[in-house]
Amino acid sequence: MAEGEKTEPQYFEKFAALLKAKAVRVVRVDPIGLGKDPLTVVLDADKRRKKERRDGDAFDQVWCVVDVDEHASLERACIEAGRLDIKIAISSPCFEIWLLWHFEERTAWVDAATLARELKKRGFSGKNMPTDFPYANYATAINRANKCEQVRIKHAPPNPSSSVASLISALVTAYTESGNP
């Protein structure tokens, strides 16, 4: 589940396709963009997980992808995610920092408007991913994310930061453990 309705689902659909091209075993990734506040995203993810369990096709992991932005519900979303055993990937200031790290290193404070300008230079059109986005640079993006200040308080991560790196690592691990390179 993602807070964003366009960029996040587009990224995870294409990233999953990149991994599946290398995989024999199918690992299902269902990116759903809600365009809602973090708490609503977490609660909706829990509803969808319960439905999957009832239908006999339970998810191994459930992740929510949210931004820091100025959401009053972020702290409560983190608490609920922990209570419900849902993992949460938070980006500060927003998901676009994760995307920029596919192109360049950025460890200094940045705002969403600057990120939008930087990504526009790289072919982004508003919230739409460019067709030539370098998804394969995910390992570099993970390394760049790891160079930033580490999160001390989950619901108040430093700027810039993104725990999307943990989600990507979990996806790569799921494919690798299934016997794929």
JSON list of C-alpha atoms in Angstrom, two decimals:
[
{"chain": "A", "resi": 1, "resn": "MET", "atom": "CA", "xyz": [0.00, 0.00, 0.00]},
{"chain": "A", "resi": 2, "resn": "ALA", "atom": "CA", "xyz": [1.27, 3.43, -0.86]},
{"chain": "A", "resi": 3, "resn": "GLU", "atom": "CA", "xyz": [0.23, 6.88, 0.11]},
{"chain": "A", "resi": 4, "resn": "GLY", "atom": "CA", "xyz": [0.90, 8.17, -3.42]},
{"chain": "A", "resi": 5, "resn": "GLU", "atom": "CA", "xyz": [-1.46, 7.29, -6.24]},
{"chain": "A", "resi": 6, "resn": "LYS", "atom": "CA", "xyz": [0.94, 7.39, -9.21]},
{"chain": "A", "resi": 7, "resn": "THR", "atom": "CA", "xyz": [4.69, 7.45, -8.64]},
{"chain": "A", "resi": 8, "resn": "GLU", "atom": "CA", "xyz": [4.94, 4.78, -5.96]},
{"chain": "A", "resi": 9, "resn": "PRO", "atom": "CA", "xyz": [2.71, 2.19, -7.71]},
{"chain": "A", "resi": 10, "resn": "GLN", "atom": "CA", "xyz": [4.48, 2.83, -11.02]},
{"chain": "A", "resi": 11, "resn": "TYR", "atom": "CA", "xyz": [7.90, 2.34, -9.39]},
{"chain": "A", "resi": 12, "resn": "PHE", "atom": "CA", "xyz": [7.02, -0.89, -7.60]},
{"chain": "A", "resi": 13, "resn": "GLU", "atom": "CA", "xyz": [5.23, -2.41, -10.62]},
{"chain": "A", "resi": 14, "resn": "LYS", "atom": "CA", "xyz": [8.30, -1.85, -12.83]},
{"chain": "A", "resi": 15, "resn": "PHE", "atom": "CA", "xyz": [10.74, -2.89, -10.10]},
{"chain": "A", "resi": 16, "resn": "ALA", "atom": "CA", "xyz": [8.83, -6.14, -9.54]},
{"chain": "A", "resi": 17, "resn": "ALA", "atom": "CA", "xyz": [8.90, -6.74, -13.30]},
{"chain": "A", "resi": 18, "resn": "LEU", "atom": "CA", "xyz": [12.68, -6.28, -13.26]},
{"chain": "A", "resi": 19, "resn": "LEU", "atom": "CA", "xyz": [13.03, -8.93, -10.55]},
{"chain": "A", "resi": 20, "resn": "LYS", "atom": "CA", "xyz": [10.52, -11.29, -12.15]},
{"chain": "A", "resi": 21, "resn": "ALA", "atom": "CA", "xyz": [12.52, -11.19, -15.38]},
{"chain": "A", "resi": 22, "resn": "LYS", "atom": "CA", "xyz": [15.28, -12.89, -13.37]},
{"chain": "A", "resi": 23, "resn": "ALA", "atom": "CA", "xyz": [13.03, -15.17, -11.34]},
{"chain": "A", "resi": 24, "resn": "VAL", "atom": "CA", "xyz": [11.51, -18.59, -11.78]},
{"chain": "A", "resi": 25, "resn": "ARG", "atom": "CA", "xyz": [9.29, -18.49, -8.69]},
{"chain": "A", "resi": 26, "resn": "VAL", "atom": "CA", "xyz": [6.58, -15.86, -8.67]},
{"chain": "A", "resi": 27, "resn": "VAL", "atom": "CA", "xyz": [6.71, -13.39, -5.84]},
{"chain": "A", "resi": 28, "resn": "ARG", "atom": "CA", "xyz": [3.59, -11.28, -5.95]},
{"chain": "A", "resi": 29, "resn": "VAL", "atom": "CA", "xyz": [3.84, -7.54, -5.50]},
{"chain": "A", "resi": 30, "resn": "ASP", "atom": "CA", "xyz": [0.54, -5.64, -5.41]},
{"chain": "A", "resi": 31, "resn": "PRO", "atom": "CA", "xyz": [1.29, -1.91, -5.37]},
{"chain": "A", "resi": 32, "resn": "ILE", "atom": "CA", "xyz": [-1.86, 0.04, -4.55]},
{"chain": "A", "resi": 33, "resn": "GLY", "atom": "CA", "xyz": [-1.81, 3.83, -4.46]},
{"chain": "A", "resi": 34, "resn": "LEU", "atom": "CA", "xyz": [-4.41, 5.33, -2.18]},
{"chain": "A", "resi": 35, "resn": "GLY", "atom": "CA", "xyz": [-3.63, 9.03, -2.13]},
{"chain": "A", "resi": 36, "resn": "LYS", "atom": "CA", "xyz": [-4.56, 9.10, 1.56]},
{"chain": "A", "resi": 37, "resn": "ASP", "atom": "CA", "xyz": [-2.91, 9.95, 4.86]},
{"chain": "A", "resi": 38, "resn": "PRO", "atom": "CA", "xyz": [-0.50, 7.39, 6.42]},
{"chain": "A", "resi": 39, "resn": "LEU", "atom": "CA", "xyz": [-2.95, 6.07, 9.03]},
{"chain": "A", "resi": 40, "resn": "THR", "atom": "CA", "xyz": [-5.58, 5.38, 6.36]},
{"chain": "A", "resi": 41, "resn": "VAL", "atom": "CA", "xyz": [-2.95, 3.60, 4.28]},
{"chain": "A", "resi": 42, "resn": "VAL", "atom": "CA", "xyz": [-2.01, 1.32, 7.21]},
{"chain": "A", "resi": 43, "resn": "LEU", "atom": "CA", "xyz": [-5.62, 0.56, 8.12]},
{"chain": "A", "resi": 44, "resn": "ASP", "atom": "CA", "xyz": [-6.50, -0.20, 4.48]},
{"chain": "A", "resi": 45, "resn": "ALA", "atom": "CA", "xyz": [-3.47, -2.49, 4.20]},
{"chain": "A", "resi": 46, "resn": "ASP", "atom": "CA", "xyz": [-4.72, -4.42, 7.24]},
{"chain": "A", "resi": 47, "resn": "LYS", "atom": "CA", "xyz": [-8.17, -4.80, 5.65]},
{"chain": "A", "resi": 48, "resn": "ARG", "atom": "CA", "xyz": [-6.66, -6.07, 2.41]},
{"chain": "A", "resi": 49, "resn": "ARG", "atom": "CA", "xyz": [-4.41, -8.50, 4.28]},
{"chain": "A", "resi": 50, "resn": "LYS", "atom": "CA", "xyz": [-7.41, -9.91, 6.19]},
{"chain": "A", "resi": 51, "resn": "LYS", "atom": "CA", "xyz": [-9.30, -10.35, 2.90]},
{"chain": "A", "resi": 52, "resn": "GLU", "atom": "CA", "xyz": [-6.33, -12.17, 1.36]},
{"chain": "A", "resi": 53, "resn": "ARG", "atom": "CA", "xyz": [-6.20, -14.49, 4.38]},
{"chain": "A", "resi": 54, "resn": "ARG", "atom": "CA", "xyz": [-9.94, -15.23, 4.07]},
{"chain": "A", "resi": 55, "resn": "ASP", "atom": "CA", "xyz": [-9.49, -15.94, 0.36]},
{"chain": "A", "resi": 56, "resn": "GLY", "atom": "CA", "xyz": [-6.71, -18.41, 1.19]},
{"chain": "A", "resi": 57, "resn": "ASP", "atom": "CA", "xyz": [-3.85, -16.48, -0.40]},
{"chain": "A", "resi": 58, "resn": "ALA", "atom": "CA", "xyz": [-2.21, -14.69, 2.52]},
{"chain": "A", "resi": 59, "resn": "PHE", "atom": "CA", "xyz": [0.61, -12.22, 1.97]},
{"chain": "A", "resi": 60, "resn": "ASP", "atom": "CA", "xyz": [4.00, -13.12, 3.45]},
{"chain": "A", "resi": 61, "resn": "GLN", "atom": "CA", "xyz": [4.64, -9.45, 4.21]},
{"chain": "A", "resi": 62, "resn": "VAL", "atom": "CA", "xyz": [2.63, -6.26, 4.06]},
{"chain": "A", "resi": 63, "resn": "TRP", "atom": "CA", "xyz": [4.39, -2.95, 3.57]},
{"chain": "A", "resi": 64, "resn": "CYS", "atom": "CA", "xyz": [3.04, 0.59, 3.51]},
{"chain": "A", "resi": 65, "resn": "VAL", "atom": "CA", "xyz": [4.96, 3.33, 1.72]},
{"chain": "A", "resi": 66, "resn": "VAL", "atom": "CA", "xyz": [4.37, 6.84, 3.06]},
{"chain": "A", "resi": 67, "resn": "ASP", "atom": "CA", "xyz": [5.97, 10.28, 3.07]},
{"chain": "A", "resi": 68, "resn": "VAL", "atom": "CA", "xyz": [6.74, 12.51, 6.02]},
{"chain": "A", "resi": 69, "resn": "ASP", "atom": "CA", "xyz": [5.20, 15.57, 4.34]},
{"chain": "A", "resi": 70, "resn": "GLU", "atom": "CA", "xyz": [3.14, 17.26, 7.04]},
{"chain": "A", "resi": 71, "resn": "HIS", "atom": "CA", "xyz": [0.90, 14.39, 8.01]},
{"chain": "A", "resi": 72, "resn": "ALA", "atom": "CA", "xyz": [-0.58, 14.64, 11.48]},
{"chain": "A", "resi": 73, "resn": "SER", "atom": "CA", "xyz": [-1.34, 10.91, 11.40]},
{"chain": "A", "resi": 74, "resn": "LEU", "atom": "CA", "xyz": [2.21, 9.67, 10.76]},
{"chain": "A", "resi": 75, "resn": "GLU", "atom": "CA", "xyz": [3.00, 8.89, 14.39]},
{"chain": "A", "resi": 76, "resn": "ARG", "atom": "CA", "xyz": [-0.31, 7.06, 14.84]},
{"chain": "A", "resi": 77, "resn": "ALA", "atom": "CA", "xyz": [0.28, 5.19, 11.56]},
{"chain": "A", "resi": 78, "resn": "CYS", "atom": "CA", "xyz": [3.64, 3.96, 12.85]},
{"chain": "A", "resi": 79, "resn": "ILE", "atom": "CA", "xyz": [2.07, 2.81, 16.11]},
{"chain": "A", "resi": 80, "resn": "GLU", "atom": "CA", "xyz": [-0.76, 0.99, 14.31]},
{"chain": "A", "resi": 81, "resn": "ALA", "atom": "CA", "xyz": [1.65, -0.57, 11.81]},
{"chain": "A", "resi": 82, "resn": "GLY", "atom": "CA", "xyz": [3.69, -1.98, 14.69]},
{"chain": "A", "resi": 83, "resn": "ARG", "atom": "CA", "xyz": [0.58, -3.27, 16.46]},
{"chain": "A", "resi": 84, "resn": "LEU", "atom": "CA", "xyz": [-0.71, -4.89, 13.27]},
{"chain": "A", "resi": 85, "resn": "ASP", "atom": "CA", "xyz": [2.69, -6.33, 12.23]},
{"chain": "A", "resi": 86, "resn": "ILE", "atom": "CA", "xyz": [2.74, -4.23, 9.07]},
{"chain": "A", "resi": 87, "resn": "LYS", "atom": "CA", "xyz": [6.04, -2.86, 7.90]},
{"chain": "A", "resi": 88, "resn": "ILE", "atom": "CA", "xyz": [6.19, 0.80, 6.98]},
{"chain": "A", "resi": 89, "resn": "ALA", "atom": "CA", "xyz": [8.64, 2.50, 4.62]},
{"chain": "A", "resi": 90, "resn": "ILE", "atom": "CA", "xyz": [8.84, 6.23, 5.28]},
{"chain": "A", "resi": 91, "resn": "SER", "atom": "CA", "xyz": [10.55, 8.77, 3.04]},
{"chain": "A", "resi": 92, "resn": "SER", "atom": "CA", "xyz": [11.56, 12.25, 4.13]},
{"chain": "A", "resi": 93, "resn": "PRO", "atom": "CA", "xyz": [10.64, 14.61, 2.73]},
{"chain": "A", "resi": 94, "resn": "CYS", "atom": "CA", "xyz": [8.88, 12.37, 0.20]},
{"chain": "A", "resi": 95, "resn": "PHE", "atom": "CA", "xyz": [9.22, 9.23, -1.97]},
{"chain": "A", "resi": 96, "resn": "GLU", "atom": "CA", "xyz": [10.96, 11.24, -4.67]},
{"chain": "A", "resi": 97, "resn": "ILE", "atom": "CA", "xyz": [14.20, 11.22, -2.62]},
{"chain": "A", "resi": 98, "resn": "TRP", "atom": "CA", "xyz": [14.31, 7.46, -3.19]},
{"chain": "A", "resi": 99, "resn": "LEU", "atom": "CA", "xyz": [13.90, 8.02, -6.93]},
{"chain": "A", "resi": 100, "resn": "LEU", "atom": "CA", "xyz": [16.62, 10.70, -7.04]},
{"chain": "A", "resi": 101, "resn": "TRP", "atom": "CA", "xyz": [19.08, 8.31, -5.39]},
{"chain": "A", "resi": 102, "resn": "HIS", "atom": "CA", "xyz": [18.87, 6.17, -8.53]},
{"chain": "A", "resi": 103, "resn": "PHE", "atom": "CA", "xyz": [20.61, 9.07, -10.29]},
{"chain": "A", "resi": 104, "resn": "GLU", "atom": "CA", "xyz": [22.74, 10.91, -7.74]},
{"chain": "A", "resi": 105, "resn": "GLU", "atom": "CA", "xyz": [23.88, 11.08, -4.14]},
{"chain": "A", "resi": 106, "resn": "ARG", "atom": "CA", "xyz": [22.01, 13.55, -1.92]},
{"chain": "A", "resi": 107, "resn": "THR", "atom": "CA", "xyz": [22.67, 13.69, 1.81]},
{"chain": "A", "resi": 108, "resn": "ALA", "atom": "CA", "xyz": [21.82, 17.34, 2.54]},
{"chain": "A", "resi": 109, "resn": "TRP", "atom": "CA", "xyz": [18.38, 18.57, 3.53]},
{"chain": "A", "resi": 110, "resn": "VAL", "atom": "CA", "xyz": [16.06, 18.92, 0.54]},
{"chain": "A", "resi": 111, "resn": "ASP", "atom": "CA", "xyz": [12.44, 19.95, 0.01]},
{"chain": "A", "resi": 112, "resn": "ALA", "atom": "CA", "xyz": [9.82, 18.34, -2.22]},
{"chain": "A", "resi": 113, "resn": "ALA", "atom": "CA", "xyz": [9.87, 21.21, -4.74]},
{"chain": "A", "resi": 114, "resn": "THR", "atom": "CA", "xyz": [13.62, 20.81, -5.28]},
{"chain": "A", "resi": 115, "resn": "LEU", "atom": "CA", "xyz": [13.22, 17.07, -5.72]},
{"chain": "A", "resi": 116, "resn": "ALA", "atom": "CA", "xyz": [10.49, 17.63, -8.30]},
{"chain": "A", "resi": 117, "resn": "ARG", "atom": "CA", "xyz": [12.75, 20.01, -10.26]},
{"chain": "A", "resi": 118, "resn": "GLU", "atom": "CA", "xyz": [15.67, 17.57, -10.13]},
{"chain": "A", "resi": 119, "resn": "LEU", "atom": "CA", "xyz": [13.52, 14.68, -11.32]},
{"chain": "A", "resi": 120, "resn": "LYS", "atom": "CA", "xyz": [11.97, 16.78, -14.10]},
{"chain": "A", "resi": 121, "resn": "LYS", "atom": "CA", "xyz": [15.53, 17.22, -15.47]},
{"chain": "A", "resi": 122, "resn": "ARG", "atom": "CA", "xyz": [15.67, 13.42, -15.62]},
{"chain": "A", "resi": 123, "resn": "GLY", "atom": "CA", "xyz": [12.50, 12.92, -17.64]},
{"chain": "A", "resi": 124, "resn": "PHE", "atom": "CA", "xyz": [9.76, 12.91, -15.01]},
{"chain": "A", "resi": 125, "resn": "SER", "atom": "CA", "xyz": [6.48, 14.47, -16.00]},
{"chain": "A", "resi": 126, "resn": "GLY", "atom": "CA", "xyz": [4.72, 15.45, -12.80]},
{"chain": "A", "resi": 127, "resn": "LYS", "atom": "CA", "xyz": [4.16, 12.22, -10.86]},
{"chain": "A", "resi": 128, "resn": "ASN", "atom": "CA", "xyz": [4.76, 9.95, -13.87]},
{"chain": "A", "resi": 129, "resn": "MET", "atom": "CA", "xyz": [7.85, 7.79, -14.11]},
{"chain": "A", "resi": 130, "resn": "PRO", "atom": "CA", "xyz": [9.95, 8.16, -17.29]},
{"chain": "A", "resi": 131, "resn": "THR", "atom": "CA", "xyz": [10.06, 5.08, -19.52]},
{"chain": "A", "resi": 132, "resn": "ASP", "atom": "CA", "xyz": [13.87, 4.96, -19.25]},
{"chain": "A", "resi": 133, "resn": "PHE", "atom": "CA", "xyz": [14.03, 5.13, -15.45]},
{"chain": "A", "resi": 134, "resn": "PRO", "atom": "CA", "xyz": [17.12, 3.21, -14.21]},
{"chain": "A", "resi": 135, "resn": "TYR", "atom": "CA", "xyz": [15.35, 0.66, -11.98]},
{"chain": "A", "resi": 136, "resn": "ALA", "atom": "CA", "xyz": [18.46, -1.52, -12.09]},
{"chain": "A", "resi": 137, "resn": "ASN", "atom": "CA", "xyz": [20.30, 1.16, -10.06]},
{"chain": "A", "resi": 138, "resn": "TYR", "atom": "CA", "xyz": [18.40, 0.09, -6.93]},
{"chain": "A", "resi": 139, "resn": "ALA", "atom": "CA", "xyz": [21.56, -1.21, -5.22]},
{"chain": "A", "resi": 140, "resn": "THR", "atom": "CA", "xyz": [23.22, 2.18, -5.71]},
{"chain": "A", "resi": 141, "resn": "ALA", "atom": "CA", "xyz": [20.08, 3.88, -4.34]},
{"chain": "A", "resi": 142, "resn": "ILE", "atom": "CA", "xyz": [20.21, 1.60, -1.29]},
{"chain": "A", "resi": 143, "resn": "ASN", "atom": "CA", "xyz": [23.87, 2.55, -0.69]},
{"chain": "A", "resi": 144, "resn": "ARG", "atom": "CA", "xyz": [23.03, 6.23, -1.03]},
{"chain": "A", "resi": 145, "resn": "ALA", "atom": "CA", "xyz": [20.11, 5.90, 1.39]},
{"chain": "A", "resi": 146, "resn": "ASN", "atom": "CA", "xyz": [22.39, 4.19, 3.89]},
{"chain": "A", "resi": 147, "resn": "LYS", "atom": "CA", "xyz": [24.79, 7.15, 3.83]},
{"chain": "A", "resi": 148, "resn": "CYS", "atom": "CA", "xyz": [22.14, 9.46, 5.25]},
{"chain": "A", "resi": 149, "resn": "GLU", "atom": "CA", "xyz": [21.55, 10.04, 8.92]},
{"chain": "A", "resi": 150, "resn": "GLN", "atom": "CA", "xyz": [19.91, 7.01, 10.48]},
{"chain": "A", "resi": 151, "resn": "VAL", "atom": "CA", "xyz": [16.35, 7.17, 11.74]},
{"chain": "A", "resi": 152, "resn": "ARG", "atom": "CA", "xyz": [16.14, 7.43, 15.53]},
{"chain": "A", "resi": 153, "resn": "ILE", "atom": "CA", "xyz": [12.40, 8.04, 15.87]},
{"chain": "A", "resi": 154, "resn": "LYS", "atom": "CA", "xyz": [10.42, 6.10, 13.28]},
{"chain": "A", "resi": 155, "resn": "HIS", "atom": "CA", "xyz": [7.68, 8.68, 12.81]},
{"chain": "A", "resi": 156, "resn": "ALA", "atom": "CA", "xyz": [10.13, 11.60, 12.60]},
{"chain": "A", "resi": 157, "resn": "PRO", "atom": "CA", "xyz": [12.92, 10.52, 10.25]},
{"chain": "A", "resi": 158, "resn": "PRO", "atom": "CA", "xyz": [15.65, 12.99, 9.29]},
{"chain": "A", "resi": 159, "resn": "ASN", "atom": "CA", "xyz": [15.69, 14.76, 5.93]},
{"chain": "A", "resi": 160, "resn": "PRO", "atom": "CA", "xyz": [16.73, 13.20, 3.64]},
{"chain": "A", "resi": 161, "resn": "SER", "atom": "CA", "xyz": [16.01, 9.58, 4.42]},
{"chain": "A", "resi": 162, "resn": "SER", "atom": "CA", "xyz": [13.98, 6.68, 3.11]},
{"chain": "A", "resi": 163, "resn": "SER", "atom": "CA", "xyz": [13.37, 3.24, 4.49]},
{"chain": "A", "resi": 164, "resn": "VAL", "atom": "CA", "xyz": [12.17, 2.21, 1.02]},
{"chain": "A", "resi": 165, "resn": "ALA", "atom": "CA", "xyz": [15.68, 0.74, 0.86]},
{"chain": "A", "resi": 166, "resn": "SER", "atom": "CA", "xyz": [14.54, -1.86, 3.43]},
{"chain": "A", "resi": 167, "resn": "LEU", "atom": "CA", "xyz": [11.49, -2.72, 1.35]},
{"chain": "A", "resi": 168, "resn": "ILE", "atom": "CA", "xyz": [13.59, -3.10, -1.81]},
{"chain": "A", "resi": 169, "resn": "SER", "atom": "CA", "xyz": [16.06, -5.28, 0.10]},
{"chain": "A", "resi": 170, "resn": "ALA", "atom": "CA", "xyz": [13.16, -7.44, 1.32]},
{"chain": "A", "resi": 171, "resn": "LEU", "atom": "CA", "xyz": [11.89, -7.88, -2.25]},
{"chain": "A", "resi": 172, "resn": "VAL", "atom": "CA", "xyz": [15.35, -8.76, -3.54]},
{"chain": "A", "resi": 173, "resn": "THR", "atom": "CA", "xyz": [15.81, -11.23, -0.66]},
{"chain": "A", "resi": 174, "resn": "ALA", "atom": "CA", "xyz": [12.44, -12.86, -1.42]},
{"chain": "A", "resi": 175, "resn": "TYR", "atom": "CA", "xyz": [13.49, -13.43, -5.02]},
{"chain": "A", "resi": 176, "resn": "THR", "atom": "CA", "xyz": [17.00, -14.57, -4.08]},
{"chain": "A", "resi": 177, "resn": "GLU", "atom": "CA", "xyz": [15.75, -17.02, -1.43]},
{"chain": "A", "resi": 178, "resn": "SER", "atom": "CA", "xyz": [13.43, -18.55, -3.98]},
{"chain": "A", "resi": 179, "resn": "GLY", "atom": "CA", "xyz": [16.53, -19.92, -5.68]},
{"chain": "A", "resi": 180, "resn": "ASN", "atom": "CA", "xyz": [17.06, -17.12, -8.16]},
{"chain": "A", "resi": 181, "resn": "PRO", "atom": "CA", "xyz": [20.25, -15.15, -8.80]}
]
